[in-house]
Tab-separated table of C-alpha atoms in Angstrom:
chain	number	residue	atom	x	y	z
A	4	PRO	CA	-84.296	-14.358	65.947
A	5	TYR	CA	-84.415	-11.039	64.122
A	6	THR	CA	-83.401	-12.677	60.849
A	7	THR	CA	-86.161	-15.238	61.242
A	8	LEU	CA	-88.640	-12.455	62.057
A	9	PHE	CA	-87.682	-10.448	58.966
A	10	ARG	CA	-87.943	-13.552	56.818
A	11	SER	CA	-91.546	-13.910	58.025
A	12	ILE	CA	-92.475	-10.243	57.789
A	13	ILE	CA	-91.129	-9.426	54.311
A	14	PRO	CA	-93.228	-12.062	52.422
A	15	ALA	CA	-96.263	-10.970	54.439
A	16	LEU	CA	-95.679	-7.327	53.447
A	17	ASN	CA	-95.249	-8.353	49.819
A	18	ASN	CA	-98.520	-10.276	49.990
A	19	LEU	CA	-100.272	-7.240	51.473
A	20	GLU	CA	-98.938	-5.056	48.660
A	21	LEU	CA	-100.121	-7.590	46.091
A	22	LEU	CA	-103.547	-7.719	47.731
A	23	LYS	CA	-103.734	-3.915	47.680
A	24	GLU	CA	-102.874	-3.863	43.966
A	25	LYS	CA	-105.538	-6.496	43.318
A	26	ARG	CA	-108.171	-4.516	45.220
A	27	ASP	CA	-107.213	-1.301	43.429
A	28	LEU	CA	-107.594	-3.064	40.087
A	29	GLU	CA	-110.983	-4.524	41.067
A	30	ARG	CA	-112.141	-1.074	42.208
A	31	LYS	CA	-111.016	0.566	38.964
A	32	LEU	CA	-112.666	-2.115	36.857
A	33	SER	CA	-115.848	-1.705	38.908
A	34	ASP	CA	-115.717	2.089	38.474
A	35	SER	CA	-115.196	1.534	34.755
A	36	GLU	CA	-118.330	-0.620	34.561
A	37	GLU	CA	-120.316	1.967	36.531
A	38	SER	CA	-119.154	4.732	34.196
A	39	GLU	CA	-120.351	2.986	31.057
A	40	GLU	CA	-122.250	5.394	28.893
A	41	ILE	CA	-124.018	5.675	25.591
A	42	VAL	CA	-121.359	6.873	23.157
A	43	GLY	CA	-122.103	8.737	19.950
A	44	GLN	CA	-122.778	12.088	18.304
A	45	HIS	CA	-125.249	10.910	15.665
A	46	ALA	CA	-128.667	12.570	15.762
A	47	LYS	CA	-130.286	9.253	16.733
A	48	VAL	CA	-127.967	8.907	19.735
A	49	LYS	CA	-128.635	12.485	20.843
A	50	GLU	CA	-132.362	11.840	20.549
A	51	LEU	CA	-131.996	8.619	22.554
A	52	LYS	CA	-130.190	10.465	25.346
A	53	GLN	CA	-132.915	13.119	25.445
A	54	ILE	CA	-135.608	10.433	25.704
A	55	ILE	CA	-133.738	8.746	28.555
A	56	GLU	CA	-133.467	12.063	30.421
A	57	LYS	CA	-137.183	12.624	29.933
A	58	VAL	CA	-138.355	9.229	31.176
A	59	ALA	CA	-135.679	8.393	33.784
A	60	ASP	CA	-137.129	10.098	36.831
A	61	SER	CA	-140.661	8.864	36.255
A	62	ASP	CA	-141.895	5.401	37.179
A	63	LEU	CA	-143.274	4.644	33.729
A	64	THR	CA	-142.755	1.123	32.415
A	65	VAL	CA	-140.366	1.279	29.456
A	66	LEU	CA	-139.952	-1.087	26.514
A	67	VAL	CA	-136.585	-0.901	24.731
A	68	ASN	CA	-136.703	-2.211	21.150
A	69	GLY	CA	-133.685	-3.078	19.058
A	70	GLU	CA	-131.588	-5.748	17.402
A	71	ASN	CA	-129.185	-7.941	19.358
A	72	GLY	CA	-126.048	-6.065	20.329
A	73	VAL	CA	-127.364	-2.498	20.064
A	74	GLY	CA	-127.051	-1.856	23.803
A	75	LYS	CA	-130.565	-2.311	25.175
A	76	GLU	CA	-129.276	-3.182	28.647
A	77	LEU	CA	-127.048	-0.102	28.564
A	78	VAL	CA	-130.142	2.010	27.909
A	79	ALA	CA	-131.898	0.348	30.853
A	80	LYS	CA	-128.894	1.063	33.111
A	81	GLU	CA	-128.815	4.706	32.006
A	82	ILE	CA	-132.499	5.051	32.894
A	83	TYR	CA	-131.766	3.496	36.283
A	84	LYS	CA	-128.668	5.633	36.996
A	85	LYS	CA	-130.539	8.856	36.228
A	86	SER	CA	-133.622	7.899	38.261
A	87	HIS	CA	-134.524	8.453	41.906
A	88	ARG	CA	-134.134	4.671	42.340
A	89	ARG	CA	-130.380	4.695	41.635
A	90	LYS	CA	-129.476	3.995	45.288
A	91	LYS	CA	-131.481	0.751	45.197
A	92	ASN	CA	-130.919	-2.489	43.280
A	93	PHE	CA	-130.718	-2.860	39.519
A	94	VAL	CA	-131.639	-6.488	38.790
A	95	THR	CA	-131.627	-8.219	35.405
A	96	ILE	CA	-133.134	-11.406	34.044
A	97	ASN	CA	-133.041	-12.843	30.532
A	98	CYS	CA	-136.547	-14.244	30.050
A	99	ALA	CA	-135.558	-16.276	26.991
A	100	SER	CA	-132.733	-18.115	28.753
A	101	ILE	CA	-134.921	-19.631	31.486
A	102	SER	CA	-137.422	-22.418	30.806
A	103	SER	CA	-141.133	-21.760	31.313
A	104	SER	CA	-141.128	-24.256	34.192
A	105	LEU	CA	-138.524	-22.218	36.088
A	106	ILE	CA	-139.117	-18.581	35.194
A	107	GLU	CA	-142.181	-18.237	37.437
A	108	SER	CA	-140.257	-19.288	40.550
A	109	GLU	CA	-137.285	-17.131	39.504
A	110	LEU	CA	-139.455	-14.041	39.111
A	111	PHE	CA	-141.898	-14.473	41.975
A	112	GLY	CA	-140.050	-16.747	44.384
A	113	TYR	CA	-141.579	-19.735	46.155
A	114	GLU	CA	-142.608	-21.034	49.547
A	115	LYS	CA	-141.108	-24.038	51.275
A	116	GLY	CA	-142.703	-27.232	49.947
A	117	ALA	CA	-144.206	-25.516	46.895
A	118	PHE	CA	-142.706	-28.242	44.683
A	119	PRO	CA	-140.220	-31.108	45.029
A	120	GLY	CA	-136.859	-29.610	45.936
A	121	ALA	CA	-138.285	-26.441	47.507
A	122	VAL	CA	-136.706	-27.135	50.888
A	123	ALA	CA	-136.771	-23.497	51.980
A	124	GLN	CA	-138.581	-20.268	51.208
A	125	LYS	CA	-136.964	-18.176	48.479
A	126	LYS	CA	-137.529	-14.614	47.323
A	127	GLY	CA	-137.906	-14.025	43.602
A	128	ILE	CA	-135.956	-11.379	41.734
A	129	ILE	CA	-138.954	-9.022	41.727
A	130	GLU	CA	-138.734	-8.888	45.519
A	131	GLU	CA	-134.952	-8.482	45.272
A	132	ALA	CA	-135.531	-5.438	43.060
A	133	ASP	CA	-137.975	-3.854	45.544
A	134	GLY	CA	-137.399	-0.111	45.585
A	135	GLY	CA	-135.186	-0.348	42.522
A	136	THR	CA	-135.370	-1.336	38.862
A	137	LEU	CA	-135.891	-4.713	37.197
A	138	PHE	CA	-134.630	-5.178	33.661
A	139	LEU	CA	-136.548	-7.882	31.784
A	140	ASP	CA	-134.421	-8.746	28.775
A	141	GLN	CA	-135.963	-10.712	25.878
A	142	ILE	CA	-139.398	-10.412	27.449
A	143	GLY	CA	-140.973	-12.046	24.397
A	144	GLY	CA	-139.605	-15.354	25.689
A	145	MET	CA	-141.799	-15.291	28.796
A	146	ASP	CA	-144.670	-17.802	28.921
A	147	LEU	CA	-148.295	-16.642	29.106
A	148	LYS	CA	-148.854	-17.684	32.729
A	149	SER	CA	-145.887	-15.662	33.937
A	150	GLN	CA	-146.983	-12.761	31.733
A	151	ALA	CA	-150.328	-12.682	33.555
A	152	LYS	CA	-148.633	-12.622	36.963
A	153	LEU	CA	-146.184	-9.949	35.819
A	154	LEU	CA	-149.047	-7.781	34.603
A	155	ARG	CA	-150.578	-7.886	38.089
A	156	VAL	CA	-147.302	-6.734	39.628
A	157	ILE	CA	-147.053	-3.850	37.171
A	158	GLU	CA	-150.659	-2.789	37.702
A	159	TYR	CA	-151.087	-3.316	41.444
A	160	GLY	CA	-147.576	-3.646	42.846
A	161	GLU	CA	-148.279	-7.004	44.455
A	162	LEU	CA	-147.368	-10.644	43.951
A	163	ARG	CA	-147.674	-14.110	45.424
A	164	ARG	CA	-144.821	-16.545	45.602
A	165	VAL	CA	-145.278	-19.960	43.992
A	166	GLY	CA	-147.150	-22.123	46.504
A	167	GLY	CA	-148.012	-19.134	48.659
A	168	SER	CA	-151.303	-17.501	49.638
A	169	ARG	CA	-149.934	-14.274	51.112
A	170	THR	CA	-149.946	-11.125	48.972
A	171	ILE	CA	-146.625	-9.292	49.036
A	172	LYS	CA	-146.431	-5.592	48.171
A	173	VAL	CA	-143.495	-4.445	46.050
A	174	ASP	CA	-142.359	-1.153	44.556
A	175	VAL	CA	-140.437	-1.880	41.364
A	176	ARG	CA	-139.736	0.066	38.186
A	177	PHE	CA	-139.843	-2.228	35.138
A	178	VAL	CA	-137.740	-1.792	32.014
A	179	ALA	CA	-138.241	-4.505	29.402
A	180	ALA	CA	-136.361	-5.186	26.185
A	181	THR	CA	-136.978	-7.181	23.044
A	182	ASN	CA	-135.603	-7.781	19.569
A	183	GLU	CA	-138.938	-9.267	18.484
A	184	ASP	CA	-142.075	-7.743	17.021
A	185	LEU	CA	-144.310	-8.024	20.106
A	186	GLU	CA	-147.309	-6.680	18.202
A	187	ASP	CA	-146.988	-9.639	15.852
A	188	ALA	CA	-146.620	-11.954	18.874
A	189	VAL	CA	-149.912	-10.564	20.234
A	190	LYS	CA	-151.629	-11.422	16.938
A	191	LYS	CA	-150.197	-14.949	17.113
A	192	GLY	CA	-151.428	-15.367	20.678
A	193	THR	CA	-147.965	-15.864	22.222
A	194	PHE	CA	-147.947	-12.518	24.025
A	195	ARG	CA	-150.721	-10.949	26.096
A	196	LYS	CA	-152.341	-7.887	24.551
A	197	ASP	CA	-152.944	-6.193	27.917
A	198	LEU	CA	-149.311	-6.651	28.968
A	199	TYR	CA	-148.143	-5.366	25.592
A	200	HIS	CA	-150.135	-2.162	26.083
A	201	ARG	CA	-148.694	-1.684	29.578
A	202	LEU	CA	-145.143	-2.168	28.332
A	203	THR	CA	-145.530	0.201	25.402
A	204	ALA	CA	-146.539	3.144	27.575
A	205	PHE	CA	-143.106	4.520	26.736
A	206	PRO	CA	-141.313	2.649	23.916
A	207	ILE	CA	-137.679	3.406	23.051
A	208	GLU	CA	-136.081	2.367	19.777
A	209	VAL	CA	-132.292	1.842	19.695
A	210	ALA	CA	-130.709	2.249	16.268
A	211	PRO	CA	-128.098	-0.310	15.079
A	212	LEU	CA	-124.537	0.869	14.476
A	213	ARG	CA	-124.887	0.501	10.702
A	214	ASP	CA	-127.376	3.397	10.813
A	215	ARG	CA	-124.831	5.653	12.561
A	216	LYS	CA	-121.472	4.737	11.074
A	217	GLU	CA	-120.091	8.166	12.008
A	218	ASP	CA	-119.948	6.960	15.619
A	219	ILE	CA	-117.611	4.000	14.906
A	220	PRO	CA	-114.343	5.977	15.533
A	221	LEU	CA	-115.774	7.380	18.779
A	222	LEU	CA	-116.755	3.912	19.986
A	223	ALA	CA	-113.381	2.436	19.011
A	224	ASN	CA	-111.553	5.140	20.975
A	225	TYR	CA	-113.891	4.728	23.974
A	226	PHE	CA	-113.324	0.972	24.250
A	227	LEU	CA	-109.581	1.321	23.630
A	228	ASN	CA	-109.280	3.766	26.536
A	229	LYS	CA	-111.203	1.356	28.772
A	230	ILE	CA	-109.099	-1.656	27.827
A	231	LYS	CA	-105.605	-0.108	28.063
A	232	PRO	CA	-105.598	0.705	31.816
A	233	SER	CA	-107.028	-2.723	32.620
A	234	ILE	CA	-104.312	-4.475	30.599
A	235	TYR	CA	-101.635	-2.376	32.284
A	236	HIS	CA	-102.791	-3.149	35.830
A	237	THR	CA	-103.305	-6.842	35.061
A	238	ARG	CA	-99.748	-7.078	33.716
A	239	LEU	CA	-98.432	-5.220	36.785
A	240	ILE	CA	-100.027	-7.747	39.120
A	241	LYS	CA	-98.651	-10.668	37.089
A	242	ILE	CA	-95.151	-9.162	37.244
A	243	LYS	CA	-95.385	-8.792	41.035
A	244	GLN	CA	-96.453	-12.404	41.327
A	245	LEU	CA	-93.269	-13.620	39.567
């Protein structure tokens, strides 16, 4: 009986140890993501950090400008982490990746029966971000109708779900980002002038890496240090599984 018992217990203990290793790895990877920071010693990076410190604890709407890959979302997260809203949600949406027919319901939610397939009430991501920060990436891809509704939320802190008549109050800090020339989009009529002025209350420009080549070794070392522990723990788990 004891032999049979030990045969049952030992694999169970091994599985528990494996589960613990897995959870430790997940926690460390999560901590690593949370500790992401803006790396660099170039004057433009130092200036960027100072601007973030200045604007973070306000509720001003921020527009982050920059090319693809410069770290606009990282800037938004830094603003969030240094703000009084850091204990609440940080929610993101890529406005260019969602069709104009869907983005309104994604942002503002919808009521049951608002359209075919709306079998239940659903909150939009603006409501999900209530009390926290909403990052609107590629905001130039948002259609004009949704822009008008977003402007109302920014100005009055209220929205209506698609198909709804009830006004819902929300408290959200908006950080938007674009790689487009929104001023040119205003002239072309594809972006609302009033929304543009609200978004540019506090614009932030993020310089591309080619303008701060001195930071390349620092960035390489930063990412190498992040990758090495993850590779080690992943290999350790795989070895234990063998």
